[in-house]
PDB file of C-alpha atoms in Angstrom:
ATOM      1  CA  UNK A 955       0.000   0.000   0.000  1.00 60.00           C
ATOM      2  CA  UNK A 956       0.896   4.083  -0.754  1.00 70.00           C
ATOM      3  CA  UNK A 957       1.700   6.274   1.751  1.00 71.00           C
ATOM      4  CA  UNK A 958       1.099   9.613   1.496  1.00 73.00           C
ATOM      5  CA  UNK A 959       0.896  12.649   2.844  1.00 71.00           C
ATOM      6  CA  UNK A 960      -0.675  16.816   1.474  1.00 74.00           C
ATOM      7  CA  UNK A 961      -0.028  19.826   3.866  1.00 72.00           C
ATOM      8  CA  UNK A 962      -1.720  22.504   3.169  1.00 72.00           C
ATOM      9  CA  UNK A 963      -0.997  25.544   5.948  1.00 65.00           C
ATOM     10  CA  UNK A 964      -2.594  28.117   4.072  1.00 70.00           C
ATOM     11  CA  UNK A 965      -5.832  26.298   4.064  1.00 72.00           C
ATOM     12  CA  UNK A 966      -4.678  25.060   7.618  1.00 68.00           C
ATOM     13  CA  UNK A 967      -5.634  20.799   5.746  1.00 74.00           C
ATOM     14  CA  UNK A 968      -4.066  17.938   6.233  1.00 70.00           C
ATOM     15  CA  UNK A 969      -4.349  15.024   3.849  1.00 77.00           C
ATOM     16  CA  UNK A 970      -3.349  11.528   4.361  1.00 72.00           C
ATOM     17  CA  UNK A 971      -3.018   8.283   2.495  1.00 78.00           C
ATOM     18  CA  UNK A 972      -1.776   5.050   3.846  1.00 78.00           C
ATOM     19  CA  UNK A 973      -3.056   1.998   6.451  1.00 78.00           C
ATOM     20  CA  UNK A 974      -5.208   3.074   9.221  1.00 76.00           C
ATOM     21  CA  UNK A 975      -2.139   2.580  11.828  1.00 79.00           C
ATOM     22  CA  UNK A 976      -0.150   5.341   9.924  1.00 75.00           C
ATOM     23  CA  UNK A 977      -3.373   8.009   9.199  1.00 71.00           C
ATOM     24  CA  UNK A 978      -4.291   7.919  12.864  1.00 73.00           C
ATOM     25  CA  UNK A 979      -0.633   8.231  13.978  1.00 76.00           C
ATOM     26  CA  UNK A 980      -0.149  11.419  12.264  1.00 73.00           C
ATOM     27  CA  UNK A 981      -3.943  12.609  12.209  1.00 68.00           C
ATOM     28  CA  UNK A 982      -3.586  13.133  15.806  1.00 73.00           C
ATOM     29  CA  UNK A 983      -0.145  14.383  15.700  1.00 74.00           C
ATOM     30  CA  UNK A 984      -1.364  17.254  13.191  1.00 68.00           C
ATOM     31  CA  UNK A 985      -4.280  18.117  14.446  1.00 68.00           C
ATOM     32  CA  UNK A 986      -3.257  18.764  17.731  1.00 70.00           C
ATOM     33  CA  UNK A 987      -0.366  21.714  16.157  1.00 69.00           C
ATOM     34  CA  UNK A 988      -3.609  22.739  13.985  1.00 65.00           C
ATOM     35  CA  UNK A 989      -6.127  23.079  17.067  1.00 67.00           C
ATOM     36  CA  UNK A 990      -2.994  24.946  18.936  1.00 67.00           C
ATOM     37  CA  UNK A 991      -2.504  26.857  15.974  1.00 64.00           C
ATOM     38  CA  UNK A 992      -6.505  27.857  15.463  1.00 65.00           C
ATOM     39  CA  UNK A 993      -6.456  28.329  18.972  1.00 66.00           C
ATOM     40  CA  UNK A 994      -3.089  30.844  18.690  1.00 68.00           C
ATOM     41  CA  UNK A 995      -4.461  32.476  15.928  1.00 64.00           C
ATOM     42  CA  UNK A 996      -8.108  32.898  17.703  1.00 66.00           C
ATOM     43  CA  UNK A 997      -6.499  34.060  20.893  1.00 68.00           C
ATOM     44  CA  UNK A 998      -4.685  37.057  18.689  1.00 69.00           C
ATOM     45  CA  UNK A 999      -7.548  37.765  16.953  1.00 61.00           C
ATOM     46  CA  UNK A1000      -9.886  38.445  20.542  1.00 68.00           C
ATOM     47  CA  UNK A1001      -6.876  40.009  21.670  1.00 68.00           C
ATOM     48  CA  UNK A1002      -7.008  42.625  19.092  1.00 66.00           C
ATOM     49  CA  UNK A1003     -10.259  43.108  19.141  1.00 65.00           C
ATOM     50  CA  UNK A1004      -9.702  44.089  23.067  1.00 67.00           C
ATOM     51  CA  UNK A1005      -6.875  46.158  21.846  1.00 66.00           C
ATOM     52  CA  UNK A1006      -8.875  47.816  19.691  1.00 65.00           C
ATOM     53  CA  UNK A1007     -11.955  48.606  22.024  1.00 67.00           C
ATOM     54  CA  UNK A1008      -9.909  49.789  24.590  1.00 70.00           C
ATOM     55  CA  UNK A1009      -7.980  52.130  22.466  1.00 68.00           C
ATOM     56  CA  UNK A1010     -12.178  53.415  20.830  1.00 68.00           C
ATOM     57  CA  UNK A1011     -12.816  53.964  24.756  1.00 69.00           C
ATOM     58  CA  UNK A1012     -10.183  55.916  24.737  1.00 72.00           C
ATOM     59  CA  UNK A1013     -10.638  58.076  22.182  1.00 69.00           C
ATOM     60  CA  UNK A1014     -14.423  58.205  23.458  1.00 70.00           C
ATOM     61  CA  UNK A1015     -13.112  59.814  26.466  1.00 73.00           C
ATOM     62  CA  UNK A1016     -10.712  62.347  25.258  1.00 71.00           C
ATOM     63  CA  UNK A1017     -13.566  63.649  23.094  1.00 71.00           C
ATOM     64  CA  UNK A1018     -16.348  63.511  25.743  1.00 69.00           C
ATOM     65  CA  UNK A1019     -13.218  65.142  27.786  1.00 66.00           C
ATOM     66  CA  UNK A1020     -12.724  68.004  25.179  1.00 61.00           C
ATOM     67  CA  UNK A1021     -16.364  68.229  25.078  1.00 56.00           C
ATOM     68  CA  UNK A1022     -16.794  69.012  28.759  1.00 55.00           C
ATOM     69  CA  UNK A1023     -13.971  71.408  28.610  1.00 52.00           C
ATOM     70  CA  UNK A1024     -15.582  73.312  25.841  1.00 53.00           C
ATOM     71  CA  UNK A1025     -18.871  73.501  27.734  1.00 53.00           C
ATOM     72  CA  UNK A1026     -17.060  74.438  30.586  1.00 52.00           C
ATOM     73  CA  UNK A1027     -17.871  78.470  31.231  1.00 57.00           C
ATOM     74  CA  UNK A1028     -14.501  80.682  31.610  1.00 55.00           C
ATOM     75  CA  UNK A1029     -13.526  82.286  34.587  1.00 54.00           C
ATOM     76  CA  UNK A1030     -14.723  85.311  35.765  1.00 51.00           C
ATOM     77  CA  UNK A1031     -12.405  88.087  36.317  1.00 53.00           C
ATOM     78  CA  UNK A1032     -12.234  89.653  39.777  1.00 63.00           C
ATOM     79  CA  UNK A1033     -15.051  92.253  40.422  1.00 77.00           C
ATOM     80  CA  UNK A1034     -13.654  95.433  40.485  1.00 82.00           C
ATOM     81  CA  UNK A1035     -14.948  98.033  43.484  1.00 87.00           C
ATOM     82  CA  UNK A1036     -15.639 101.111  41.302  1.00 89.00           C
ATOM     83  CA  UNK A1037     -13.754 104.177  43.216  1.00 92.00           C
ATOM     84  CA  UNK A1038     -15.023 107.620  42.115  1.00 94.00           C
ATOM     85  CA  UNK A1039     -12.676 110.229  41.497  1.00 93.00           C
ATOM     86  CA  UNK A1040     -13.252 114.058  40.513  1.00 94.00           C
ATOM     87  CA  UNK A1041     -13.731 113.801  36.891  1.00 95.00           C
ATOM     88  CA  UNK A1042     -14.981 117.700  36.481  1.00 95.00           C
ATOM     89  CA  UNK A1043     -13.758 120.891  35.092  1.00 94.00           C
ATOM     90  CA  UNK A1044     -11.891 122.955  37.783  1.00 92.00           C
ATOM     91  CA  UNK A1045     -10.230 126.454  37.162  1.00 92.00           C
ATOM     92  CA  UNK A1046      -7.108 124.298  36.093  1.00 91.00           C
ATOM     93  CA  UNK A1047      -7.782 121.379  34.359  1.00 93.00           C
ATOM     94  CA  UNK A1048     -10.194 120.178  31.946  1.00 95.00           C
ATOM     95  CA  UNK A1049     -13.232 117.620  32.740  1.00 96.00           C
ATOM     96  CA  UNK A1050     -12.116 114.270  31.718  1.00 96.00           C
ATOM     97  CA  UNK A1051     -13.958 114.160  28.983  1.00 96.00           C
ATOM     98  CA  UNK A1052     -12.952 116.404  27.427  1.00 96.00           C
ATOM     99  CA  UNK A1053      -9.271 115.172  28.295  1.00 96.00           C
ATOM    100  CA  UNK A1054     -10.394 112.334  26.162  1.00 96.00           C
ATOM    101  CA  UNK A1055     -11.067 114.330  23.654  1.00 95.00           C
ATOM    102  CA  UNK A1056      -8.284 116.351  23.045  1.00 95.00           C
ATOM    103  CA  UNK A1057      -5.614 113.436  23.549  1.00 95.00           C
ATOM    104  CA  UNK A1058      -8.000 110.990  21.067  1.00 95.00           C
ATOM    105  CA  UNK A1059      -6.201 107.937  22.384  1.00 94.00           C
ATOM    106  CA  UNK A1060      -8.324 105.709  19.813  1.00 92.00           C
ATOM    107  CA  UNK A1061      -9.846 102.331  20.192  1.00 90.00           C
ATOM    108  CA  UNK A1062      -6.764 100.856  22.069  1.00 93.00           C
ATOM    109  CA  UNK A1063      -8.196 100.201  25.637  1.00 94.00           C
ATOM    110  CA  UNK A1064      -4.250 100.083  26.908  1.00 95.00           C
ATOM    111  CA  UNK A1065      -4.154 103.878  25.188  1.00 95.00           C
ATOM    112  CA  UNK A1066      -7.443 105.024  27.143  1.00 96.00           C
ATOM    113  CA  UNK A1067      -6.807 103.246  30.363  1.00 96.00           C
ATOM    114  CA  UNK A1068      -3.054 105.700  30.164  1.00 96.00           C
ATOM    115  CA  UNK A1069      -4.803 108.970  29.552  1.00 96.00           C
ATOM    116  CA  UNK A1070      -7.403 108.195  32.804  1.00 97.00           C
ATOM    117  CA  UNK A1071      -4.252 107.634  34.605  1.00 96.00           C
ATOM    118  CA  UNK A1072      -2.031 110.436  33.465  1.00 97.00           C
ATOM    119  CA  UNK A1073      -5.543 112.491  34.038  1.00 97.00           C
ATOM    120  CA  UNK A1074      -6.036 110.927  37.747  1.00 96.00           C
ATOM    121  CA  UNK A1075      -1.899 111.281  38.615  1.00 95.00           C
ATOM    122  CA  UNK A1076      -0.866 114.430  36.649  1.00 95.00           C
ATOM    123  CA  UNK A1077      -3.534 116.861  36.331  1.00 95.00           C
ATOM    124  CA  UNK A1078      -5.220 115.843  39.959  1.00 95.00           C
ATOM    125  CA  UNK A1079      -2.463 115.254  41.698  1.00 94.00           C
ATOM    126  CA  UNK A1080      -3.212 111.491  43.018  1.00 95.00           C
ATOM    127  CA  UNK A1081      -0.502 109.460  43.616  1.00 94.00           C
ATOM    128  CA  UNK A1082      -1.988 106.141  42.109  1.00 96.00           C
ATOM    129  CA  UNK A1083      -4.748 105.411  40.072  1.00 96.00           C
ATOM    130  CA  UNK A1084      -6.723 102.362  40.297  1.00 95.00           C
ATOM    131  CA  UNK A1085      -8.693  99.792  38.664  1.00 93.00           C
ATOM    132  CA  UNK A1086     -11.594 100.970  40.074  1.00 93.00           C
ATOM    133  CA  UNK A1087     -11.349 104.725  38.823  1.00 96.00           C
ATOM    134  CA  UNK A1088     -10.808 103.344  35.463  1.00 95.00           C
ATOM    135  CA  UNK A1089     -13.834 101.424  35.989  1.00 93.00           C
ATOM    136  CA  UNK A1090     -15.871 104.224  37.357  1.00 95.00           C
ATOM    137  CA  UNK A1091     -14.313 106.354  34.325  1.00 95.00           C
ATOM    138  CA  UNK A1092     -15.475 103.799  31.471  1.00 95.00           C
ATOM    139  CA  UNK A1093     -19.112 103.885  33.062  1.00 93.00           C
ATOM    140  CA  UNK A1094     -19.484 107.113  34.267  1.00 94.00           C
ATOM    141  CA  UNK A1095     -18.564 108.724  30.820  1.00 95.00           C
ATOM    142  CA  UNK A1096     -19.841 105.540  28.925  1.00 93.00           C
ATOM    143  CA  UNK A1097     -16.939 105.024  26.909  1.00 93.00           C
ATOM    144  CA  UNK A1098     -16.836 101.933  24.215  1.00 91.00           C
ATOM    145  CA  UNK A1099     -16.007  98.418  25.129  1.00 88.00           C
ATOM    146  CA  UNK A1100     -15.405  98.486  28.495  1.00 88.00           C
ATOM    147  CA  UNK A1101     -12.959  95.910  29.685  1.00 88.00           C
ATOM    148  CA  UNK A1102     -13.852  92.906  31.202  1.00 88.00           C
ATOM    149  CA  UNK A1103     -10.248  91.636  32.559  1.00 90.00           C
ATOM    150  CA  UNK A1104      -9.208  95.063  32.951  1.00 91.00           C
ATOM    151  CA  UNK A1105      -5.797  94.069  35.021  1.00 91.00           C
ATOM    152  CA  UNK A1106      -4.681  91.870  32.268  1.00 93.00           C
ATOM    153  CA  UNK A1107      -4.921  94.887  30.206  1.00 94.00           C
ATOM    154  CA  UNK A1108      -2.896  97.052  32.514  1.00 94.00           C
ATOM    155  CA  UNK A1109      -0.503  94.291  33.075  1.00 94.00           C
ATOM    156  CA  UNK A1110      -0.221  93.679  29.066  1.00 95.00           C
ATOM    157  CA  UNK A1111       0.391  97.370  28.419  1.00 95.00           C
ATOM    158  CA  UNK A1112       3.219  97.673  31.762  1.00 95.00           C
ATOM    159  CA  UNK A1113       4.829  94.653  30.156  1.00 95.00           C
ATOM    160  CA  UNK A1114       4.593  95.458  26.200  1.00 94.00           C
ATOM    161  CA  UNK A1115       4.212  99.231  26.436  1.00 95.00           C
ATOM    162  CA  UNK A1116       5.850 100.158  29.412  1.00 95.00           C
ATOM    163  CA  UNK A1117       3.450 102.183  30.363  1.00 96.00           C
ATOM    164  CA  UNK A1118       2.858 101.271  33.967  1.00 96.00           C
ATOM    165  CA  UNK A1119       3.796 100.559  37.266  1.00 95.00           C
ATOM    166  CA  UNK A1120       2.623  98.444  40.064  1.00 94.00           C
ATOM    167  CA  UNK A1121       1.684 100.156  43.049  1.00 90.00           C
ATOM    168  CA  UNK A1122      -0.407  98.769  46.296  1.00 84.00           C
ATOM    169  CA  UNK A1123      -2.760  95.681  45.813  1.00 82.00           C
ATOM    170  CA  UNK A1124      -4.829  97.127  42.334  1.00 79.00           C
ATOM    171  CA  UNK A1125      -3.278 100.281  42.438  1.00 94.00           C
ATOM    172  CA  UNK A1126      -1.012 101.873  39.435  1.00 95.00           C
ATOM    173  CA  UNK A1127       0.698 104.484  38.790  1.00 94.00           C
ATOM    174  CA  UNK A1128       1.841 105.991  35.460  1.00 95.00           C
ATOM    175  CA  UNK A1129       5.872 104.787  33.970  1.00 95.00           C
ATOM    176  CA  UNK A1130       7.350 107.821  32.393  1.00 96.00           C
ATOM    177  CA  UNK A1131       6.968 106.020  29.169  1.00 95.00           C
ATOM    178  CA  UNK A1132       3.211 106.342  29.472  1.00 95.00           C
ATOM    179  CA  UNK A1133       3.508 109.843  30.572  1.00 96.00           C
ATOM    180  CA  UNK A1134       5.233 110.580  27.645  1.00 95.00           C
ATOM    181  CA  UNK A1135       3.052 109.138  25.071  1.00 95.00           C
ATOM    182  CA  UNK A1136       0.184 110.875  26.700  1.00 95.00           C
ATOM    183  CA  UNK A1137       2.268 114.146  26.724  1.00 94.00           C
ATOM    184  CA  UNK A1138       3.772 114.272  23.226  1.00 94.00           C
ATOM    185  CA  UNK A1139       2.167 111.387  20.993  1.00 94.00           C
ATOM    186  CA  UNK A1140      -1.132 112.017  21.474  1.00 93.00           C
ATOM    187  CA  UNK A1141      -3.218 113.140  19.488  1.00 91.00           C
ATOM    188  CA  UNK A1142      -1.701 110.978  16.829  1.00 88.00           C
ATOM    189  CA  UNK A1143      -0.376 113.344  13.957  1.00 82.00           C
ATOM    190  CA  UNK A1144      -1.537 112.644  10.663  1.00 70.00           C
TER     191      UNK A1144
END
């Protein structure tokens, strides 16, 4: 009698020919490699599949994440105590509005906030100015787009300007660089 034997691992078959002794020999030989293979082969195939839902939770939470943060409301910035100060004519100085006027510091909030100050230190006489009289300035005279983080502004403008200086807690007072751009650069020249 023939014996012979066809492998076949792509198709994962085994065929044999020959007496029963020698088939069932080698039958259970390969089978248990293919059953240990199919098992190997299932095993890496659930095991990506748990790679792969893990890694979709995942990404499920860092966009649920980044949708929370974007629903999140932004912080508030610090209420500000308005503090009046004498914003009228007297026999030497102009009102401050029309100190506004005249200098025409523009849109530029960091520009504005500088002529209240050189207004509240050099023509009044105070000391400091604070974030409260520029408050009570922008509502009193209802000037345009008043600031909502008004210390980041005044901090921006003493850091990129120079045009500040740090006083007492909230208090400023005016850098001689913002002195003299309120003296000699405004009103802009054309």
């Amino acid at each position: 009698m023939e014996t012979k034997a066809l492998i076949n691992l792509k198709e994962g078959t085994v065929e044999l020919v020959g007496s029963e002794e020698f088939v069932s020999k080698y039958l259970d030989i390969f089978k248990d490699k293919l059953d240990s293979k199919k098992a190997a082969a299932k095993k890496e195939v659930i095991d990506d599949m748990e790679d792969e839902e893990t890694e979709t939770k995942q990404d499920e939470e860092k966009i649920k994440g980044k949708k929370e943060k974007k629903v999140s409301k932004p912080t508030k910035a610090k209420n500000i105590a308005i503090e009046k100060f004498d914003i009228h004519k007297d026999k030497d100085n102009p009102s401050l509005e029309d100190f506004l006027k005249e200098k025409n510091p523009g849109k530029t909030t960091a520009n504005v906030i500088a002529v209240i100050g050189y207004y509240i230190t050099v023509l009044k006489g105070a000391e400091y100015f604070s974030e409260g009289n520029i408050d009570y300035a922008y509502r009193t005279l209802s000037i345009p787009k008043r600031p909502n983080h008004l210390r980041q502004i005044i901090i921006n403008a003493k850091n990129d300007k120079d045009f500040f200086e740090p006083g007492e807690e909230g208090k400023w007072r005016l850098a001689r660089t913002g002195e003299i751009f309120v003296d000699e650069k405004l009103p802009p020249k054309s």
